[in-house]
Amino acid sequence: MNELSVGALNIVSLTVSLVVLVIGLVMWFFVNRASSRTNDQIELLEELLDQQKRQNALLRRLCEANEPEAVKEESVEIKKAEEVEDDFSRLVAER
């Protein structure tokens, strides 16, 4: 007597399916929205990085242009000495 009829089972099954579908669509909407925002942020960060690289290169050129010749020769010697020290330190085993 308390058994559900076949029609009632079909309606319950259809209702559950629709609820699951609506929940899935809502979840897809928010995941897709977050993904597109993340992609926009990544593009902006890459553009910012590119601009910073260009600014650093320009600053380096300006500094080298304003640097006197004697300082340039000393900086070249210092760089060579640092390269030699770096090469030697690579031979020492770290613990």
JSON list of N, CA and C in Angstrom, two decimals, residues 39-93:
[
{"chain": "A", "resi": 39, "resn": "ASN", "atom": "N", "xyz": [43.44, 33.30, -16.42]},
{"chain": "A", "resi": 39, "resn": "ASN", "atom": "CA", "xyz": [44.14, 33.51, -17.69]},
{"chain": "A", "resi": 39, "resn": "ASN", "atom": "C", "xyz": [44.40, 34.99, -17.94]},
{"chain": "A", "resi": 40, "resn": "ASP", "atom": "N", "xyz": [43.44, 35.84, -17.62]},
{"chain": "A", "resi": 40, "resn": "ASP", "atom": "CA", "xyz": [43.64, 37.28, -17.77]},
{"chain": "A", "resi": 40, "resn": "ASP", "atom": "C", "xyz": [44.76, 37.78, -16.86]},
{"chain": "A", "resi": 41, "resn": "GLN", "atom": "N", "xyz": [44.80, 37.29, -15.63]},
{"chain": "A", "resi": 41, "resn": "GLN", "atom": "CA", "xyz": [45.85, 37.70, -14.71]},
{"chain": "A", "resi": 41, "resn": "GLN", "atom": "C", "xyz": [47.21, 37.23, -15.19]},
{"chain": "A", "resi": 42, "resn": "ILE", "atom": "N", "xyz": [47.29, 36.03, -15.73]},
{"chain": "A", "resi": 42, "resn": "ILE", "atom": "CA", "xyz": [48.56, 35.51, -16.24]},
{"chain": "A", "resi": 42, "resn": "ILE", "atom": "C", "xyz": [49.03, 36.36, -17.41]},
{"chain": "A", "resi": 43, "resn": "GLU", "atom": "N", "xyz": [48.13, 36.74, -18.30]},
{"chain": "A", "resi": 43, "resn": "GLU", "atom": "CA", "xyz": [48.51, 37.60, -19.43]},
{"chain": "A", "resi": 43, "resn": "GLU", "atom": "C", "xyz": [49.04, 38.94, -18.94]},
{"chain": "A", "resi": 44, "resn": "LEU", "atom": "N", "xyz": [48.37, 39.52, -17.94]},
{"chain": "A", "resi": 44, "resn": "LEU", "atom": "CA", "xyz": [48.82, 40.80, -17.40]},
{"chain": "A", "resi": 44, "resn": "LEU", "atom": "C", "xyz": [50.19, 40.68, -16.73]},
{"chain": "A", "resi": 45, "resn": "LEU", "atom": "N", "xyz": [50.40, 39.60, -16.00]},
{"chain": "A", "resi": 45, "resn": "LEU", "atom": "CA", "xyz": [51.69, 39.40, -15.35]},
{"chain": "A", "resi": 45, "resn": "LEU", "atom": "C", "xyz": [52.81, 39.19, -16.36]},
{"chain": "A", "resi": 46, "resn": "GLU", "atom": "N", "xyz": [52.53, 38.47, -17.44]},
{"chain": "A", "resi": 46, "resn": "GLU", "atom": "CA", "xyz": [53.54, 38.28, -18.48]},
{"chain": "A", "resi": 46, "resn": "GLU", "atom": "C", "xyz": [53.87, 39.60, -19.16]},
{"chain": "A", "resi": 47, "resn": "GLU", "atom": "N", "xyz": [52.87, 40.42, -19.39]},
{"chain": "A", "resi": 47, "resn": "GLU", "atom": "CA", "xyz": [53.11, 41.73, -19.99]},
{"chain": "A", "resi": 47, "resn": "GLU", "atom": "C", "xyz": [53.93, 42.61, -19.05]},
{"chain": "A", "resi": 48, "resn": "LEU", "atom": "N", "xyz": [53.63, 42.55, -17.76]},
{"chain": "A", "resi": 48, "resn": "LEU", "atom": "CA", "xyz": [54.38, 43.31, -16.76]},
{"chain": "A", "resi": 48, "resn": "LEU", "atom": "C", "xyz": [55.83, 42.85, -16.72]},
{"chain": "A", "resi": 49, "resn": "LEU", "atom": "N", "xyz": [56.05, 41.56, -16.77]},
{"chain": "A", "resi": 49, "resn": "LEU", "atom": "CA", "xyz": [57.41, 41.02, -16.78]},
{"chain": "A", "resi": 49, "resn": "LEU", "atom": "C", "xyz": [58.18, 41.49, -18.00]},
{"chain": "A", "resi": 50, "resn": "ASP", "atom": "N", "xyz": [57.53, 41.50, -19.15]},
{"chain": "A", "resi": 50, "resn": "ASP", "atom": "CA", "xyz": [58.17, 41.96, -20.38]},
{"chain": "A", "resi": 50, "resn": "ASP", "atom": "C", "xyz": [58.56, 43.44, -20.26]},
{"chain": "A", "resi": 51, "resn": "GLN", "atom": "N", "xyz": [57.67, 44.25, -19.71]},
{"chain": "A", "resi": 51, "resn": "GLN", "atom": "CA", "xyz": [57.97, 45.67, -19.54]},
{"chain": "A", "resi": 51, "resn": "GLN", "atom": "C", "xyz": [59.11, 45.88, -18.55]},
{"chain": "A", "resi": 52, "resn": "GLN", "atom": "N", "xyz": [59.15, 45.09, -17.50]},
{"chain": "A", "resi": 52, "resn": "GLN", "atom": "CA", "xyz": [60.23, 45.22, -16.52]},
{"chain": "A", "resi": 52, "resn": "GLN", "atom": "C", "xyz": [61.57, 44.83, -17.14]},
{"chain": "A", "resi": 53, "resn": "LYS", "atom": "N", "xyz": [61.57, 43.80, -17.99]},
{"chain": "A", "resi": 53, "resn": "LYS", "atom": "CA", "xyz": [62.81, 43.41, -18.67]},
{"chain": "A", "resi": 53, "resn": "LYS", "atom": "C", "xyz": [63.30, 44.53, -19.57]},
{"chain": "A", "resi": 54, "resn": "ARG", "atom": "N", "xyz": [62.37, 45.16, -20.30]},
{"chain": "A", "resi": 54, "resn": "ARG", "atom": "CA", "xyz": [62.76, 46.27, -21.16]},
{"chain": "A", "resi": 54, "resn": "ARG", "atom": "C", "xyz": [63.29, 47.45, -20.35]},
{"chain": "A", "resi": 55, "resn": "GLN", "atom": "N", "xyz": [62.66, 47.74, -19.21]},
{"chain": "A", "resi": 55, "resn": "GLN", "atom": "CA", "xyz": [63.12, 48.83, -18.36]},
{"chain": "A", "resi": 55, "resn": "GLN", "atom": "C", "xyz": [64.50, 48.54, -17.79]},
{"chain": "A", "resi": 56, "resn": "ASN", "atom": "N", "xyz": [64.74, 47.29, -17.38]},
{"chain": "A", "resi": 56, "resn": "ASN", "atom": "CA", "xyz": [66.05, 46.92, -16.86]},
{"chain": "A", "resi": 56, "resn": "ASN", "atom": "C", "xyz": [67.12, 47.07, -17.93]},
{"chain": "A", "resi": 57, "resn": "ALA", "atom": "N", "xyz": [66.82, 46.66, -19.15]},
{"chain": "A", "resi": 57, "resn": "ALA", "atom": "CA", "xyz": [67.79, 46.78, -20.24]},
{"chain": "A", "resi": 57, "resn": "ALA", "atom": "C", "xyz": [68.08, 48.25, -20.52]},
{"chain": "A", "resi": 58, "resn": "LEU", "atom": "N", "xyz": [67.06, 49.08, -20.53]},
{"chain": "A", "resi": 58, "resn": "LEU", "atom": "CA", "xyz": [67.24, 50.51, -20.75]},
{"chain": "A", "resi": 58, "resn": "LEU", "atom": "C", "xyz": [68.06, 51.13, -19.63]},
{"chain": "A", "resi": 59, "resn": "LEU", "atom": "N", "xyz": [67.76, 50.78, -18.40]},
{"chain": "A", "resi": 59, "resn": "LEU", "atom": "CA", "xyz": [68.50, 51.30, -17.26]},
{"chain": "A", "resi": 59, "resn": "LEU", "atom": "C", "xyz": [69.96, 50.86, -17.31]},
{"chain": "A", "resi": 60, "resn": "ARG", "atom": "N", "xyz": [70.20, 49.62, -17.69]},
{"chain": "A", "resi": 60, "resn": "ARG", "atom": "CA", "xyz": [71.57, 49.12, -17.81]},
{"chain": "A", "resi": 60, "resn": "ARG", "atom": "C", "xyz": [72.33, 49.92, -18.88]},
{"chain": "A", "resi": 61, "resn": "ARG", "atom": "N", "xyz": [71.67, 50.18, -20.01]},
{"chain": "A", "resi": 61, "resn": "ARG", "atom": "CA", "xyz": [72.31, 50.97, -21.07]},
{"chain": "A", "resi": 61, "resn": "ARG", "atom": "C", "xyz": [72.61, 52.39, -20.61]},
{"chain": "A", "resi": 62, "resn": "LEU", "atom": "N", "xyz": [71.66, 52.99, -19.88]},
{"chain": "A", "resi": 62, "resn": "LEU", "atom": "CA", "xyz": [71.88, 54.35, -19.38]},
{"chain": "A", "resi": 62, "resn": "LEU", "atom": "C", "xyz": [73.03, 54.39, -18.37]},
{"chain": "A", "resi": 63, "resn": "CYS", "atom": "N", "xyz": [73.09, 53.41, -17.50]},
{"chain": "A", "resi": 63, "resn": "CYS", "atom": "CA", "xyz": [74.17, 53.37, -16.51]},
{"chain": "A", "resi": 63, "resn": "CYS", "atom": "C", "xyz": [75.52, 53.18, -17.19]},
{"chain": "A", "resi": 64, "resn": "GLU", "atom": "N", "xyz": [75.59, 52.31, -18.19]},
{"chain": "A", "resi": 64, "resn": "GLU", "atom": "CA", "xyz": [76.85, 52.09, -18.90]},
{"chain": "A", "resi": 64, "resn": "GLU", "atom": "C", "xyz": [77.25, 53.32, -19.69]},
{"chain": "A", "resi": 65, "resn": "ALA", "atom": "N", "xyz": [76.29, 54.06, -20.21]},
{"chain": "A", "resi": 65, "resn": "ALA", "atom": "CA", "xyz": [76.61, 55.26, -20.98]},
{"chain": "A", "resi": 65, "resn": "ALA", "atom": "C", "xyz": [77.14, 56.37, -20.08]},
{"chain": "A", "resi": 66, "resn": "ASN", "atom": "N", "xyz": [76.68, 56.46, -18.84]},
{"chain": "A", "resi": 66, "resn": "ASN", "atom": "CA", "xyz": [77.09, 57.52, -17.92]},
{"chain": "A", "resi": 66, "resn": "ASN", "atom": "C", "xyz": [78.31, 57.14, -17.09]},
{"chain": "A", "resi": 67, "resn": "GLU", "atom": "N", "xyz": [78.76, 55.91, -17.21]},
{"chain": "A", "resi": 67, "resn": "GLU", "atom": "CA", "xyz": [79.87, 55.42, -16.41]},
{"chain": "A", "resi": 67, "resn": "GLU", "atom": "C", "xyz": [81.20, 55.87, -17.03]},
{"chain": "A", "resi": 68, "resn": "PRO", "atom": "N", "xyz": [82.14, 56.40, -16.22]},
{"chain": "A", "resi": 68, "resn": "PRO", "atom": "CA", "xyz": [83.44, 56.80, -16.78]},
{"chain": "A", "resi": 68, "resn": "PRO", "atom": "C", "xyz": [84.24, 55.59, -17.22]},
{"chain": "A", "resi": 69, "resn": "GLU", "atom": "N", "xyz": [85.23, 55.81, -18.10]},
{"chain": "A", "resi": 69, "resn": "GLU", "atom": "CA", "xyz": [86.01, 54.72, -18.68]},
{"chain": "A", "resi": 69, "resn": "GLU", "atom": "C", "xyz": [86.82, 53.96, -17.64]},
{"chain": "A", "resi": 70, "resn": "ALA", "atom": "N", "xyz": [87.39, 54.63, -16.65]},
{"chain": "A", "resi": 70, "resn": "ALA", "atom": "CA", "xyz": [88.23, 53.96, -15.65]},
{"chain": "A", "resi": 70, "resn": "ALA", "atom": "C", "xyz": [87.39, 52.98, -14.84]},
{"chain": "A", "resi": 71, "resn": "VAL", "atom": "N", "xyz": [86.20, 53.37, -14.51]},
{"chain": "A", "resi": 71, "resn": "VAL", "atom": "CA", "xyz": [85.32, 52.49, -13.74]},
{"chain": "A", "resi": 71, "resn": "VAL", "atom": "C", "xyz": [84.93, 51.28, -14.58]},
{"chain": "A", "resi": 72, "resn": "LYS", "atom": "N", "xyz": [84.74, 51.47, -15.88]},
{"chain": "A", "resi": 72, "resn": "LYS", "atom": "CA", "xyz": [84.39, 50.35, -16.76]},
{"chain": "A", "resi": 72, "resn": "LYS", "atom": "C", "xyz": [85.49, 49.31, -16.76]},
{"chain": "A", "resi": 73, "resn": "GLU", "atom": "N", "xyz": [86.75, 49.76, -16.85]},
{"chain": "A", "resi": 73, "resn": "GLU", "atom": "CA", "xyz": [87.87, 48.81, -16.87]},
{"chain": "A", "resi": 73, "resn": "GLU", "atom": "C", "xyz": [87.96, 48.06, -15.56]},
{"chain": "A", "resi": 74, "resn": "GLU", "atom": "N", "xyz": [87.75, 48.75, -14.43]},
{"chain": "A", "resi": 74, "resn": "GLU", "atom": "CA", "xyz": [87.79, 48.10, -13.13]},
{"chain": "A", "resi": 74, "resn": "GLU", "atom": "C", "xyz": [86.65, 47.09, -12.99]},
{"chain": "A", "resi": 75, "resn": "SER", "atom": "N", "xyz": [85.48, 47.44, -13.48]},
{"chain": "A", "resi": 75, "resn": "SER", "atom": "CA", "xyz": [84.34, 46.53, -13.36]},
{"chain": "A", "resi": 75, "resn": "SER", "atom": "C", "xyz": [84.56, 45.28, -14.20]},
{"chain": "A", "resi": 76, "resn": "VAL", "atom": "N", "xyz": [85.24, 45.41, -15.35]},
{"chain": "A", "resi": 76, "resn": "VAL", "atom": "CA", "xyz": [85.54, 44.24, -16.17]},
{"chain": "A", "resi": 76, "resn": "VAL", "atom": "C", "xyz": [86.51, 43.32, -15.44]},
{"chain": "A", "resi": 77, "resn": "GLU", "atom": "N", "xyz": [87.52, 43.91, -14.78]},
{"chain": "A", "resi": 77, "resn": "GLU", "atom": "CA", "xyz": [88.48, 43.11, -14.02]},
{"chain": "A", "resi": 77, "resn": "GLU", "atom": "C", "xyz": [87.80, 42.42, -12.84]},
{"chain": "A", "resi": 78, "resn": "ILE", "atom": "N", "xyz": [86.91, 43.11, -12.17]},
{"chain": "A", "resi": 78, "resn": "ILE", "atom": "CA", "xyz": [86.19, 42.53, -11.04]},
{"chain": "A", "resi": 78, "resn": "ILE", "atom": "C", "xyz": [85.31, 41.37, -11.51]},
{"chain": "A", "resi": 79, "resn": "LYS", "atom": "N", "xyz": [84.65, 41.55, -12.63]},
{"chain": "A", "resi": 79, "resn": "LYS", "atom": "CA", "xyz": [83.81, 40.47, -13.17]},
{"chain": "A", "resi": 79, "resn": "LYS", "atom": "C", "xyz": [84.64, 39.25, -13.51]},
{"chain": "A", "resi": 80, "resn": "LYS", "atom": "N", "xyz": [85.81, 39.46, -14.10]},
{"chain": "A", "resi": 80, "resn": "LYS", "atom": "CA", "xyz": [86.69, 38.33, -14.43]},
{"chain": "A", "resi": 80, "resn": "LYS", "atom": "C", "xyz": [87.13, 37.61, -13.17]},
{"chain": "A", "resi": 81, "resn": "ALA", "atom": "N", "xyz": [87.48, 38.37, -12.13]},
{"chain": "A", "resi": 81, "resn": "ALA", "atom": "CA", "xyz": [87.90, 37.77, -10.87]},
{"chain": "A", "resi": 81, "resn": "ALA", "atom": "C", "xyz": [86.75, 36.98, -10.25]},
{"chain": "A", "resi": 82, "resn": "GLU", "atom": "N", "xyz": [85.53, 37.52, -10.32]},
{"chain": "A", "resi": 82, "resn": "GLU", "atom": "CA", "xyz": [84.37, 36.80, -9.78]},
{"chain": "A", "resi": 82, "resn": "GLU", "atom": "C", "xyz": [84.12, 35.51, -10.55]},
{"chain": "A", "resi": 83, "resn": "GLU", "atom": "N", "xyz": [84.31, 35.53, -11.86]},
{"chain": "A", "resi": 83, "resn": "GLU", "atom": "CA", "xyz": [84.11, 34.33, -12.66]},
{"chain": "A", "resi": 83, "resn": "GLU", "atom": "C", "xyz": [85.10, 33.25, -12.25]},
{"chain": "A", "resi": 84, "resn": "VAL", "atom": "N", "xyz": [86.34, 33.63, -12.00]},
{"chain": "A", "resi": 84, "resn": "VAL", "atom": "CA", "xyz": [87.36, 32.67, -11.59]},
{"chain": "A", "resi": 84, "resn": "VAL", "atom": "C", "xyz": [86.99, 32.09, -10.23]},
{"chain": "A", "resi": 85, "resn": "GLU", "atom": "N", "xyz": [86.54, 32.95, -9.30]},
{"chain": "A", "resi": 85, "resn": "GLU", "atom": "CA", "xyz": [86.14, 32.46, -7.98]},
{"chain": "A", "resi": 85, "resn": "GLU", "atom": "C", "xyz": [84.94, 31.54, -8.09]},
{"chain": "A", "resi": 86, "resn": "ASP", "atom": "N", "xyz": [83.98, 31.85, -8.94]},
{"chain": "A", "resi": 86, "resn": "ASP", "atom": "CA", "xyz": [82.82, 31.00, -9.11]},
{"chain": "A", "resi": 86, "resn": "ASP", "atom": "C", "xyz": [83.21, 29.63, -9.65]},
{"chain": "A", "resi": 87, "resn": "ASP", "atom": "N", "xyz": [84.14, 29.62, -10.60]},
{"chain": "A", "resi": 87, "resn": "ASP", "atom": "CA", "xyz": [84.58, 28.35, -11.17]},
{"chain": "A", "resi": 87, "resn": "ASP", "atom": "C", "xyz": [85.25, 27.49, -10.11]},
{"chain": "A", "resi": 88, "resn": "PHE", "atom": "N", "xyz": [86.08, 28.12, -9.26]},
{"chain": "A", "resi": 88, "resn": "PHE", "atom": "CA", "xyz": [86.78, 27.37, -8.24]},
{"chain": "A", "resi": 88, "resn": "PHE", "atom": "C", "xyz": [85.82, 26.85, -7.18]},
{"chain": "A", "resi": 89, "resn": "SER", "atom": "N", "xyz": [84.83, 27.65, -6.82]},
{"chain": "A", "resi": 89, "resn": "SER", "atom": "CA", "xyz": [83.89, 27.23, -5.77]},
{"chain": "A", "resi": 89, "resn": "SER", "atom": "C", "xyz": [83.02, 26.07, -6.23]},
{"chain": "A", "resi": 90, "resn": "ARG", "atom": "N", "xyz": [82.86, 25.90, -7.51]},
{"chain": "A", "resi": 90, "resn": "ARG", "atom": "CA", "xyz": [82.07, 24.77, -7.98]},
{"chain": "A", "resi": 90, "resn": "ARG", "atom": "C", "xyz": [82.79, 23.45, -7.79]},
{"chain": "A", "resi": 91, "resn": "LEU", "atom": "N", "xyz": [84.10, 23.50, -7.66]},
{"chain": "A", "resi": 91, "resn": "LEU", "atom": "CA", "xyz": [84.87, 22.27, -7.48]},
{"chain": "A", "resi": 91, "resn": "LEU", "atom": "C", "xyz": [84.80, 21.76, -6.05]},
{"chain": "A", "resi": 92, "resn": "VAL", "atom": "N", "xyz": [84.48, 22.63, -5.10]},
{"chain": "A", "resi": 92, "resn": "VAL", "atom": "CA", "xyz": [84.44, 22.25, -3.70]},
{"chain": "A", "resi": 92, "resn": "VAL", "atom": "C", "xyz": [83.13, 21.53, -3.43]},
{"chain": "A", "resi": 93, "resn": "ALA", "atom": "N", "xyz": [83.23, 20.35, -2.83]},
{"chain": "A", "resi": 93, "resn": "ALA", "atom": "CA", "xyz": [82.02, 19.56, -2.55]},
{"chain": "A", "resi": 93, "resn": "ALA", "atom": "C", "xyz": [81.28, 20.17, -1.37]}
]
